[in-house]
mmCIF file of C-alpha atoms in Angstrom:
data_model
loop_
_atom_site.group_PDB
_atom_site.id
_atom_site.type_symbol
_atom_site.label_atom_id
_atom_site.label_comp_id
_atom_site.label_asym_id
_atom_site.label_seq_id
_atom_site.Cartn_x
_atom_site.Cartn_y
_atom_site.Cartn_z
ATOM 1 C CA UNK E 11 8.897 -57.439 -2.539
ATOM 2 C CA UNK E 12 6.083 -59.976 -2.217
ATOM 3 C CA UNK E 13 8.558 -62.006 0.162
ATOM 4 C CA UNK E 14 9.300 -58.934 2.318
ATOM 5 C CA UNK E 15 5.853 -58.675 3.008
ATOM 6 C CA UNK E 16 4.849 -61.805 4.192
ATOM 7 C CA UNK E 17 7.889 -61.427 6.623
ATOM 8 C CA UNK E 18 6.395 -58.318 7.739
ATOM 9 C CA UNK E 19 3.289 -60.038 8.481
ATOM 10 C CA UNK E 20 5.152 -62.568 10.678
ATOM 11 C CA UNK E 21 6.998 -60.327 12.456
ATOM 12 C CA UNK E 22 3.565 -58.053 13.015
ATOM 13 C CA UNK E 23 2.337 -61.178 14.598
ATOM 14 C CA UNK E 24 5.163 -61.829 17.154
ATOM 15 C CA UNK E 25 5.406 -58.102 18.230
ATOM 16 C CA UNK E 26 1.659 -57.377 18.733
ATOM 17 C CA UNK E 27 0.972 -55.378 15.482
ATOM 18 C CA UNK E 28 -0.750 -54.951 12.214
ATOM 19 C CA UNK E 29 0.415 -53.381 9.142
ATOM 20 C CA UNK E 30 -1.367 -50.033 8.884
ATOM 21 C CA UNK E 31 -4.058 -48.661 6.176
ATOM 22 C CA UNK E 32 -4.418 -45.633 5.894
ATOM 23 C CA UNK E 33 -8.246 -44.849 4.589
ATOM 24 C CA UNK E 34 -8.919 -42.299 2.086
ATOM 25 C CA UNK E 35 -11.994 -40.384 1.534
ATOM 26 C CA UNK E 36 -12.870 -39.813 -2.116
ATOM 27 C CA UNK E 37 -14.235 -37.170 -4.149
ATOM 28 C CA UNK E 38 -16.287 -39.356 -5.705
ATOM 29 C CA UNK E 39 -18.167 -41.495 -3.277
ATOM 30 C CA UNK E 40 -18.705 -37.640 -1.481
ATOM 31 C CA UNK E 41 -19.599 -36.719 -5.117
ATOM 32 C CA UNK E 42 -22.493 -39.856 -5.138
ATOM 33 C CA UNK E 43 -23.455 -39.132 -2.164
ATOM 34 C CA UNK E 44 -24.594 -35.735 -2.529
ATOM 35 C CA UNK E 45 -26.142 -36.235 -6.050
ATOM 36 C CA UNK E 46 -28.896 -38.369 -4.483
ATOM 37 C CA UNK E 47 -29.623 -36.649 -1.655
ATOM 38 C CA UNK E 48 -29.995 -33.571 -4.052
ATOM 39 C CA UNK E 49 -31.671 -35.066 -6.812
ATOM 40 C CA UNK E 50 -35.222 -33.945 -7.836
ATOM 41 C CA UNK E 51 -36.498 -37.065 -6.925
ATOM 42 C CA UNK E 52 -36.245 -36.363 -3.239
ATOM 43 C CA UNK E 53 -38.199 -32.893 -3.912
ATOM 44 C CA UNK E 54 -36.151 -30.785 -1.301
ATOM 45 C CA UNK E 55 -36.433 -33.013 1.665
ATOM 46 C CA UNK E 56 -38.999 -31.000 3.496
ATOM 47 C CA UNK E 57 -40.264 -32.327 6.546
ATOM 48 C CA UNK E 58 -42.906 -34.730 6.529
ATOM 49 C CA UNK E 59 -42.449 -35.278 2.571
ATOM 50 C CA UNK E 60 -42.104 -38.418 0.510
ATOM 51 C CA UNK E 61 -38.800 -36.988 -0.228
ATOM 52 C CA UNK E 62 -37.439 -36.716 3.479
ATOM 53 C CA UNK E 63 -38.511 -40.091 3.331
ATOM 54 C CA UNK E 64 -36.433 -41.404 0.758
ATOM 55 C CA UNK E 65 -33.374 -39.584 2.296
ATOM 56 C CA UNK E 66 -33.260 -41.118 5.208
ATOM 57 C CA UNK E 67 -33.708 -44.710 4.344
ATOM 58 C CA UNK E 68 -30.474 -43.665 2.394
ATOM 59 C CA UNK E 69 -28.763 -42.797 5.060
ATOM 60 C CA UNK E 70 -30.070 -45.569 7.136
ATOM 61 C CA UNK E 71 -29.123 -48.252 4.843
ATOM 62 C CA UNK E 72 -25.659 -46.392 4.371
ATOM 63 C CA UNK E 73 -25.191 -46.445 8.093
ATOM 64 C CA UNK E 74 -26.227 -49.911 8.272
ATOM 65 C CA UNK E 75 -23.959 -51.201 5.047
ATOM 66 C CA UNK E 76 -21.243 -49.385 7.337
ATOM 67 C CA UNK E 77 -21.671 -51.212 10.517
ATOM 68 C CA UNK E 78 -22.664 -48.084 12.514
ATOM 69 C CA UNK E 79 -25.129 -49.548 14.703
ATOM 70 C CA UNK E 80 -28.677 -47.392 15.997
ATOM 71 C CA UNK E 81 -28.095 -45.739 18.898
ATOM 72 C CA UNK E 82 -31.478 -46.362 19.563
ATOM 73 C CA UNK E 83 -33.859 -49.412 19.246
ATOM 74 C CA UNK E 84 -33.507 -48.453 15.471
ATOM 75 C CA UNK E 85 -31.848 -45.261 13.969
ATOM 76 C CA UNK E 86 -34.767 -42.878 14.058
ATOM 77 C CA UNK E 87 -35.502 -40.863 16.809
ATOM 78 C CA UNK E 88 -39.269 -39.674 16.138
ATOM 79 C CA UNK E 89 -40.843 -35.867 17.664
ATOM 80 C CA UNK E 90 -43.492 -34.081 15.960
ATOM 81 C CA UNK E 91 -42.197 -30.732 13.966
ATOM 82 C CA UNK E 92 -45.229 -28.217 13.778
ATOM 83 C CA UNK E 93 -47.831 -31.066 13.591
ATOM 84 C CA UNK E 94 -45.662 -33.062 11.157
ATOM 85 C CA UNK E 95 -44.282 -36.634 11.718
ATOM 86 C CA UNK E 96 -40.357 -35.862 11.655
ATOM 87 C CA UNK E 97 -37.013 -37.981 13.009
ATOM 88 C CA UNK E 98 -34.029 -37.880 13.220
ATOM 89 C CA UNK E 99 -30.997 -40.436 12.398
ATOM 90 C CA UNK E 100 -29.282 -41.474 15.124
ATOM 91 C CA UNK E 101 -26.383 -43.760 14.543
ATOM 92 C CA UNK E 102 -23.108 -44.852 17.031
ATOM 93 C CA UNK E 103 -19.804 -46.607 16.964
ATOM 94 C CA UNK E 104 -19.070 -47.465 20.756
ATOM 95 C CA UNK E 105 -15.813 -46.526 22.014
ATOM 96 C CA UNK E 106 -12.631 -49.264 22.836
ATOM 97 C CA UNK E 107 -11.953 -47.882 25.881
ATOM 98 C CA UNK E 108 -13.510 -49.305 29.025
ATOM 99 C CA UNK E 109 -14.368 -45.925 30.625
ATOM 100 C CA UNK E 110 -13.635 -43.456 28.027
ATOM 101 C CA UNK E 111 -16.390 -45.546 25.822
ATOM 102 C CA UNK E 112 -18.978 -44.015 28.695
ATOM 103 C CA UNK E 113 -18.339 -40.365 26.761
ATOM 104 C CA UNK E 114 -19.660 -39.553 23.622
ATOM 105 C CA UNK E 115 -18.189 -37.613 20.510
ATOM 106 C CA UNK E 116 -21.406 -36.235 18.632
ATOM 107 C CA UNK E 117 -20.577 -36.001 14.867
ATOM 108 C CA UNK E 118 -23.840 -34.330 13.072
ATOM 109 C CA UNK E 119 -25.664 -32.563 10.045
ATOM 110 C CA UNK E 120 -29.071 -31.598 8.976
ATOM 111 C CA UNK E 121 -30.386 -33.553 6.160
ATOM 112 C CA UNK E 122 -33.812 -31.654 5.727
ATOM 113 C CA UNK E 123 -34.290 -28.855 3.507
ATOM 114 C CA UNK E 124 -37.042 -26.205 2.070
ATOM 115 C CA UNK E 125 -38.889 -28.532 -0.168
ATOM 116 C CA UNK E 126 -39.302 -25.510 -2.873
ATOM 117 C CA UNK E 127 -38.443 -21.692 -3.567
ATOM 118 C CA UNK E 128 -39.103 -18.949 -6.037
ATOM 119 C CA UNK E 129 -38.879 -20.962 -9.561
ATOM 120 C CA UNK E 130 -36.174 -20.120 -11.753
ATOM 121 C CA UNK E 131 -36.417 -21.073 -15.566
ATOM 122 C CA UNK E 132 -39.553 -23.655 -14.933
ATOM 123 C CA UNK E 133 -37.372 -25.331 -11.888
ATOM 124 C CA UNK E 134 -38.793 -24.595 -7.901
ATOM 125 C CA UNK E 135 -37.331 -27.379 -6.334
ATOM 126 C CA UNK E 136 -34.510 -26.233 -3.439
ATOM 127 C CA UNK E 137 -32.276 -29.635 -3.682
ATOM 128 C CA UNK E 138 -30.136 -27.601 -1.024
ATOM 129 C CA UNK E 139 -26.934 -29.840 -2.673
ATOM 130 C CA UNK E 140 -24.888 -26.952 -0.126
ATOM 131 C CA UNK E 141 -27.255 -26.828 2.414
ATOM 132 C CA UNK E 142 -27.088 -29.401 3.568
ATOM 133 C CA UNK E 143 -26.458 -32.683 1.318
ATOM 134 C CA UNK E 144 -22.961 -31.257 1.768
ATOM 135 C CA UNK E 145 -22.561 -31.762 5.638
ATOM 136 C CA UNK E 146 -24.906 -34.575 5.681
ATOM 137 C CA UNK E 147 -22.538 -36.469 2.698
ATOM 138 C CA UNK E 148 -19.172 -35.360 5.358
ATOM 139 C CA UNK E 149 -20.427 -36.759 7.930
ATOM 140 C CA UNK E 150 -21.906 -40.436 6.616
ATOM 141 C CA UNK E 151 -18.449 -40.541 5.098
ATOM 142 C CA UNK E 152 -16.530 -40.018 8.333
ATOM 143 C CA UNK E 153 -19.207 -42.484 9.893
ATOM 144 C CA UNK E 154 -17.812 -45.268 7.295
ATOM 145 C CA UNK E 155 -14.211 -44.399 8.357
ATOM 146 C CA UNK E 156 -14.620 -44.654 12.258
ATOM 147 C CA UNK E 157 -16.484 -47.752 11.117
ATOM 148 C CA UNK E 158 -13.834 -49.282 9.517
ATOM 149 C CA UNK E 159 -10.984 -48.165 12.029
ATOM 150 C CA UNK E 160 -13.090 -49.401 15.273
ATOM 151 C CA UNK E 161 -10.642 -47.979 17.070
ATOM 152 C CA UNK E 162 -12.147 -44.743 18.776
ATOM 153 C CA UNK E 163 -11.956 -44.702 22.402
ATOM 154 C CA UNK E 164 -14.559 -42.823 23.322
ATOM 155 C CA UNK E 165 -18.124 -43.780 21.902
ATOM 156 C CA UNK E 166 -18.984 -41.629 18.471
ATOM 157 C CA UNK E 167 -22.738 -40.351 17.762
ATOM 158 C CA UNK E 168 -23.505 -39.927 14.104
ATOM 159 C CA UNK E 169 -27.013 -38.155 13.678
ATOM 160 C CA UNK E 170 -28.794 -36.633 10.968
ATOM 161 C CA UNK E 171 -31.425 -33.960 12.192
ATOM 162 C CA UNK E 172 -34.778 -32.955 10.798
ATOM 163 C CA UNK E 173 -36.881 -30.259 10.857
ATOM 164 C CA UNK E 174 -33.666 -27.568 11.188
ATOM 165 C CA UNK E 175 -35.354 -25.248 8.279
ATOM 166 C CA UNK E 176 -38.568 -25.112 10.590
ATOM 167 C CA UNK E 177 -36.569 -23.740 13.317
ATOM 168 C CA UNK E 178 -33.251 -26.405 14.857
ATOM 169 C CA UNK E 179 -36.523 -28.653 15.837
ATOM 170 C CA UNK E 180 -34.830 -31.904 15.247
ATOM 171 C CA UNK E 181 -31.876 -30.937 17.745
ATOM 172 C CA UNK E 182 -33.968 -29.231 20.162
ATOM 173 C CA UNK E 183 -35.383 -32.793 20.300
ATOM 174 C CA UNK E 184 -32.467 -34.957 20.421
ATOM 175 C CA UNK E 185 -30.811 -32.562 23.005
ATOM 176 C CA UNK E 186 -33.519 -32.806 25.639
ATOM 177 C CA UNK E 187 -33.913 -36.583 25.109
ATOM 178 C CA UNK E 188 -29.859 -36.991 25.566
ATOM 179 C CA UNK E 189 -29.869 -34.568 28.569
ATOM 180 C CA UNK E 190 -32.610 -36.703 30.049
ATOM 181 C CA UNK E 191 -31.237 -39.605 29.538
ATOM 182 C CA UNK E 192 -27.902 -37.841 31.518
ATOM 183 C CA UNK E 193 -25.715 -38.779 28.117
ATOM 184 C CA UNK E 194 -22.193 -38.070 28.950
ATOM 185 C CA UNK E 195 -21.301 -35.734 25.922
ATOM 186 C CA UNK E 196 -17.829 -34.564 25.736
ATOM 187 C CA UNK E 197 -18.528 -32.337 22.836
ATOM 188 C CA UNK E 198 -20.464 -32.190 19.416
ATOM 189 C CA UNK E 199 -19.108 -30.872 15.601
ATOM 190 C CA UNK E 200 -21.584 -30.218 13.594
ATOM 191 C CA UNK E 201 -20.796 -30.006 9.817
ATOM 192 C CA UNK E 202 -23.007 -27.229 8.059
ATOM 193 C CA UNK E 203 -22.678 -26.304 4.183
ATOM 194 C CA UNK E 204 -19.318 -27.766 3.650
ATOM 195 C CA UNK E 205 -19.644 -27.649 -0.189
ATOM 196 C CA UNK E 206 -17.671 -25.005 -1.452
ATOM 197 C CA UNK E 207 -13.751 -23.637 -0.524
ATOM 198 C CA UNK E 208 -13.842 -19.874 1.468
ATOM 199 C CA UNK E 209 -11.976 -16.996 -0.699
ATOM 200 C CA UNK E 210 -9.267 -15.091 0.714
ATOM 201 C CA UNK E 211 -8.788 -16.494 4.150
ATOM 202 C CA UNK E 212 -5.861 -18.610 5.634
ATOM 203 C CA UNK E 213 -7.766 -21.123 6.892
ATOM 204 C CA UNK E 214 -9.653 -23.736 5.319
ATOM 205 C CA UNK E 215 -13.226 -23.307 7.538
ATOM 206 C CA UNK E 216 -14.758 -22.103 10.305
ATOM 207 C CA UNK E 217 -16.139 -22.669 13.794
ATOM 208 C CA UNK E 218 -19.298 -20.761 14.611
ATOM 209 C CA UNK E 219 -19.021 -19.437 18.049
ATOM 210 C CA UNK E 220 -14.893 -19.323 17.773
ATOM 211 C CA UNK E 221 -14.588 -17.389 20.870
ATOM 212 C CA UNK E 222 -16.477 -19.676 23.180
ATOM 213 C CA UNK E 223 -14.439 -22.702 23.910
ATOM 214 C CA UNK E 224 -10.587 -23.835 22.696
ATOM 215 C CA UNK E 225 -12.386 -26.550 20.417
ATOM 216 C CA UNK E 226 -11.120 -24.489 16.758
ATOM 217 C CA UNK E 227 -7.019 -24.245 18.728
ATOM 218 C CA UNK E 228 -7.329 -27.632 19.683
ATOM 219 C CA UNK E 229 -8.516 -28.417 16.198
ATOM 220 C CA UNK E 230 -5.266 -26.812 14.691
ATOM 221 C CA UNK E 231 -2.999 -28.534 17.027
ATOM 222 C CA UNK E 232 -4.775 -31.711 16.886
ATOM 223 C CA UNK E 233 -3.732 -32.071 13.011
ATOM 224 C CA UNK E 234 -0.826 -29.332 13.052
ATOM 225 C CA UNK E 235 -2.280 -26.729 10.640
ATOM 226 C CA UNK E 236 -4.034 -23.522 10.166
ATOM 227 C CA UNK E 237 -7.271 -25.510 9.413
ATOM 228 C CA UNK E 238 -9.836 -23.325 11.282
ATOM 229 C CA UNK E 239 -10.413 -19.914 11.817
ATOM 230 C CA UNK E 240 -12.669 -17.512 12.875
ATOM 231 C CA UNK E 241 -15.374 -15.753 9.884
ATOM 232 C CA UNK E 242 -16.278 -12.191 10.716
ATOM 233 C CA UNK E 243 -19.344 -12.507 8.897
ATOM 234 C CA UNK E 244 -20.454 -15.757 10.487
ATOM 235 C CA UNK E 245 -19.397 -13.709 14.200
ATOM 236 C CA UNK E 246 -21.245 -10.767 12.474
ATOM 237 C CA UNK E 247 -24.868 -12.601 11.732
ATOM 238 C CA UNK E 248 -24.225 -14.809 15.036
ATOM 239 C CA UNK E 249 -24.648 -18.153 13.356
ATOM 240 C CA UNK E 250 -23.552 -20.315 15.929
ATOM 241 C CA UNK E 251 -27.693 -19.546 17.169
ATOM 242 C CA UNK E 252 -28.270 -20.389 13.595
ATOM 243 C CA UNK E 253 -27.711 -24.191 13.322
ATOM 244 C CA UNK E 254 -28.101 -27.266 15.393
ATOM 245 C CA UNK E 255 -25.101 -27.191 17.485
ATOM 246 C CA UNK E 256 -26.720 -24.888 19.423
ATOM 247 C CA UNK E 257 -29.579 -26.592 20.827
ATOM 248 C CA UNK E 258 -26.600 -28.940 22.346
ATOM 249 C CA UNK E 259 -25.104 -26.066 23.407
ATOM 250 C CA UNK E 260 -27.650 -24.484 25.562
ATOM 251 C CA UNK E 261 -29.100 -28.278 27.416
ATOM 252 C CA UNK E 262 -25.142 -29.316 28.149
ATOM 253 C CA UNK E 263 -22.979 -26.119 28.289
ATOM 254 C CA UNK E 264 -20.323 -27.735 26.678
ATOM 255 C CA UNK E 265 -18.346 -27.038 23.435
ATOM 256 C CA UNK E 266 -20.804 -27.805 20.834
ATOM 257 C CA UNK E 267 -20.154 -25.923 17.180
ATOM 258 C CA UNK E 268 -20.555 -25.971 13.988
ATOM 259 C CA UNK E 269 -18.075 -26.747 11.097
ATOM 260 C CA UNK E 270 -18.858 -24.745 7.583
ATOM 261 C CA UNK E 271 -17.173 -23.274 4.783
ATOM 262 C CA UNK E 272 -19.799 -20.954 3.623
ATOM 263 C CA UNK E 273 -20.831 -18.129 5.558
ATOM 264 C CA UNK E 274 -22.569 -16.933 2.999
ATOM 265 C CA UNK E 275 -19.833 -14.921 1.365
ATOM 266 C CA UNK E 276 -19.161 -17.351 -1.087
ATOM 267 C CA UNK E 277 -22.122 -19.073 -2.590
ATOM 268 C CA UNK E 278 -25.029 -16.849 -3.991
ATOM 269 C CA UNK E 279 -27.640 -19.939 -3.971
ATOM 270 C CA UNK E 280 -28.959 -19.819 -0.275
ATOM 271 C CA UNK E 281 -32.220 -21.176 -0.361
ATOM 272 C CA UNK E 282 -32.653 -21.051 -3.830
ATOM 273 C CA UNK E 283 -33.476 -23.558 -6.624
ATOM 274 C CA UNK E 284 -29.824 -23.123 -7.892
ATOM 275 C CA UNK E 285 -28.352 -24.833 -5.234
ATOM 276 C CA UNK E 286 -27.523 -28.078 -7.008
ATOM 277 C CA UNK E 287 -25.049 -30.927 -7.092
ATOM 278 C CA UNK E 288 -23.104 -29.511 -9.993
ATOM 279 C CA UNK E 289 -22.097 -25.974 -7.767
ATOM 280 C CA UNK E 290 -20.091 -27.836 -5.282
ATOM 281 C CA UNK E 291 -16.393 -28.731 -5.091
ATOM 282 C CA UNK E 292 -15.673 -32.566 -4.376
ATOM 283 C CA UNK E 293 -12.168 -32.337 -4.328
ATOM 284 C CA UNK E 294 -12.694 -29.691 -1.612
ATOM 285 C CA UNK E 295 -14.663 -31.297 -0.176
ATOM 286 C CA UNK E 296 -13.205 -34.958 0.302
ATOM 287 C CA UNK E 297 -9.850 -32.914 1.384
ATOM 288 C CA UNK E 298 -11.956 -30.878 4.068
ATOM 289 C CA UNK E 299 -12.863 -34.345 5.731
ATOM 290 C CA UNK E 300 -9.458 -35.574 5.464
ATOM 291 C CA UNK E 301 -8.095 -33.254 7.334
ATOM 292 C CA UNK E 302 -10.654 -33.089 10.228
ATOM 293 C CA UNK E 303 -11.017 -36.694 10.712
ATOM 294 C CA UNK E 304 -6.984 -36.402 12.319
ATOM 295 C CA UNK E 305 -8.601 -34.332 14.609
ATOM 296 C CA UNK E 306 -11.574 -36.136 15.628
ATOM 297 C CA UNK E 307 -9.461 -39.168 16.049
ATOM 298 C CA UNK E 308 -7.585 -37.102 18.933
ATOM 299 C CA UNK E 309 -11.395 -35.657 20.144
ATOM 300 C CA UNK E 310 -12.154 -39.579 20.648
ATOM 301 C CA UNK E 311 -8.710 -40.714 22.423
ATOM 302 C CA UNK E 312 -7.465 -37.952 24.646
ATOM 303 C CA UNK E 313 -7.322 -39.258 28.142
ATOM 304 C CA UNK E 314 -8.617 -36.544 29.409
ATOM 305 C CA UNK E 315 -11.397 -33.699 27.708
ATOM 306 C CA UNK E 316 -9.338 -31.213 26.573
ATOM 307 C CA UNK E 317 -11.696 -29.277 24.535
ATOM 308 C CA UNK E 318 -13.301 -26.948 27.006
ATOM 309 C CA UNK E 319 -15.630 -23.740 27.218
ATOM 310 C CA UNK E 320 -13.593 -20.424 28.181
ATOM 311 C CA UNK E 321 -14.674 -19.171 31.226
#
C-alpha cells in the first residue's frame, strides 16, 4: 500500500494534481469552542464588559492561529453602542480568482449577549451557549476550513458583530462602513442559534426571509439535499428584521439571511440563565456545518452570482 502511494504522488506531480483531503469538522473542537465562549468567566458578553473582552481576543487569536487575516488594519472594527466602546471582528480569506477575488462572501454571527437575566437557583448569568456561542463557534470553524483549503475564488468575510442584543448595532455599523467603502458583496449567511436540531420538519434549518431571494433553493442544489426550508414561526414573528443579516440587507439589497435552527420552537432557554453549554447538540451541530460548507464552497466559485433577490 505504502508503495502505491508514493506512485500516486509521482504521478500527481506529472499531471498537475494533489491527492485530496477532505477536512472534517468535529464535535468536539465545536464542543470547546462554545464552552469558553459560554463559560461564567466571560459573564454574558455584554457590550462594553470585561467579558466581551475576553471573547473576542478568543476569537481573534483563533482567527489569527487560522491564518484568516484582518480585513482591516487589525480585526476590530470599533463604533460606539449607546455610549459604550463596542467592535466588531472582522476577519477575510481573499479569493484565488483574479476578478472573482474583487466579490465578497460575508460569513457572520453575533458573539455578544445579555450579560445577566432573572436568577434561577443563585445563577443570573445569560452565557447565551445557543444564542449565540452557537453561530459564533460555526462560523470560526468554517473560517479554519476555508483557511486551510485557500482555495475560494471569491474573497470570504468572517465577522463577529457586537452590540446585536442592544438593537443589530454592530451590523448597522459594519454595513454602512462596507457600503461606503462600495464593497462588492455578493451575498452574506449569517449563522444565528445553530445549537440545537428542529423537531418535526424535513429539513435540517432555516433561512429567515425564505421568500425573498433563491439563496435557501440554491442552497439545496448546491449540496443536493433537503437541507433548508422555510419555518412558519420564524415567517410568523418576521425574524429575518430580527438579526444582523438585515442591516446588510437594507444598505445592499442583496440576498443577505440568516441561517438558524431554533426559531424558538425548540429551546425554552431564550434569554435565560439556562442557556448553557451542556443544552446544545455537538454532533448536530458539527454535521449542520458540514453540510453547508458544500454549499458555500459553490457561493465562493460560481462564475457568475447566482444567488439573487426575487423580483
Amino acid at each position: 500500500m505504502r508503495g502505491i502511494f508514493f506512485l500516486f504522488l509521482i504521478l500527481s506531480t506529472f499531471i498537475g494534481c494533489k491527492p485530496s483531503k477532505t477536512i472534517i469538522i468535529l464535535s468536539d473542537e465545536i464542543k470547546e469552542s462554545v464552552i469558553y465562549l459560554s463559560s461564567d468567566d466571560l459573564a454574558g458578553r455584554n457590550t462594553g464588559t470585561g467579558g466581551i473582552e475576553k471573547a473576542a481576543k478568543y476569537i481573534e487569536q483563533q482567527l489569527k492561529s487560522f491564518g484568516v487575516k484582518p480585513y482591516f488594519e487589525s480585526y476590530r472594527d470599533d463604533f460606539k453602542a449607546k455610549g459604550l466602546d463596542a467592535f466588531n471582528i472582522v476577519g477575510y480569506i481573499e479569493g484565488t480568482d483574479s476578478k472573482l477575488k474583487n466579490e465578497f462572501v460575508i460569513i457572520s454571527a453575533h458573539y455578544d449577549h445579555i450579560g445577566y437575566a432573572k436568577a434561577v437557583d443563585n445563577d443570573s448569568i445569560a452565557n447565551g451557549a445557543n444564542d449565540n456561542a452557537s453561530g459564533t463557534s460555526s462560523v470560526l470553524a468554517i473560517a479554519k476550513y476555508f483557511a486551510a483549503k485557500k482555495k475560494n475564488k471569491r474573497s470570504i468575510m468572517f465577522v463577529l458583530f457586537s452590540a446585536e442584543e442592544l438593537g443589530l448595532l454592530g451590523s448597522e455599523h459594519l454595513a454602512k462602513r462596507l457600503k461606503n467603502e462600495n464593497l462588492d458583496l455578493y451575498s452574506m449567511l449569517n449563522f444565528e442559534m445553530t445549537g440545537v436540531p428542529l423537531k418535526d420538519r424535513d429539513y435540517v434549518a432555516f433561512l429567515s426571509g425564505y421568500d425573498l431571494s433563491n439563496m435557501a433553493s440554491k442552497i439545496n442544489e448546491y449540496v443536493d439535499s433537503n437541507l433548508i426550508g422555510l419555518s412558519d414561526i420564524a415567517k410568523k414573528y418576521n425574524l429575518f428584521v430580527a438579526s444582523d443579516n438585515y442591516a446588510f440587507y437594507k444598505e445592499f439589497g442583496l440576498p443577505c439571511q440568516s441561517l438558524s435552527s431554533c426559531d424558538l420552537s425548540n429551546y425554552d432557554y431564550y434569554h435565560h440563565v439556562d442557556d448553557e453549554a451542556d443544552k446544545l447538540d455537538y454532533d448536530f451541530m458539527a454535521s449542520l456545518i458540514n453540510k453547508i460548507i458544500p454549499a458555500i464552497e459553490k457561493m465562493c466559485d460560481t462564475p457568475t452570482k447566482e444567488i439573487e433577490m426575487y423580483e
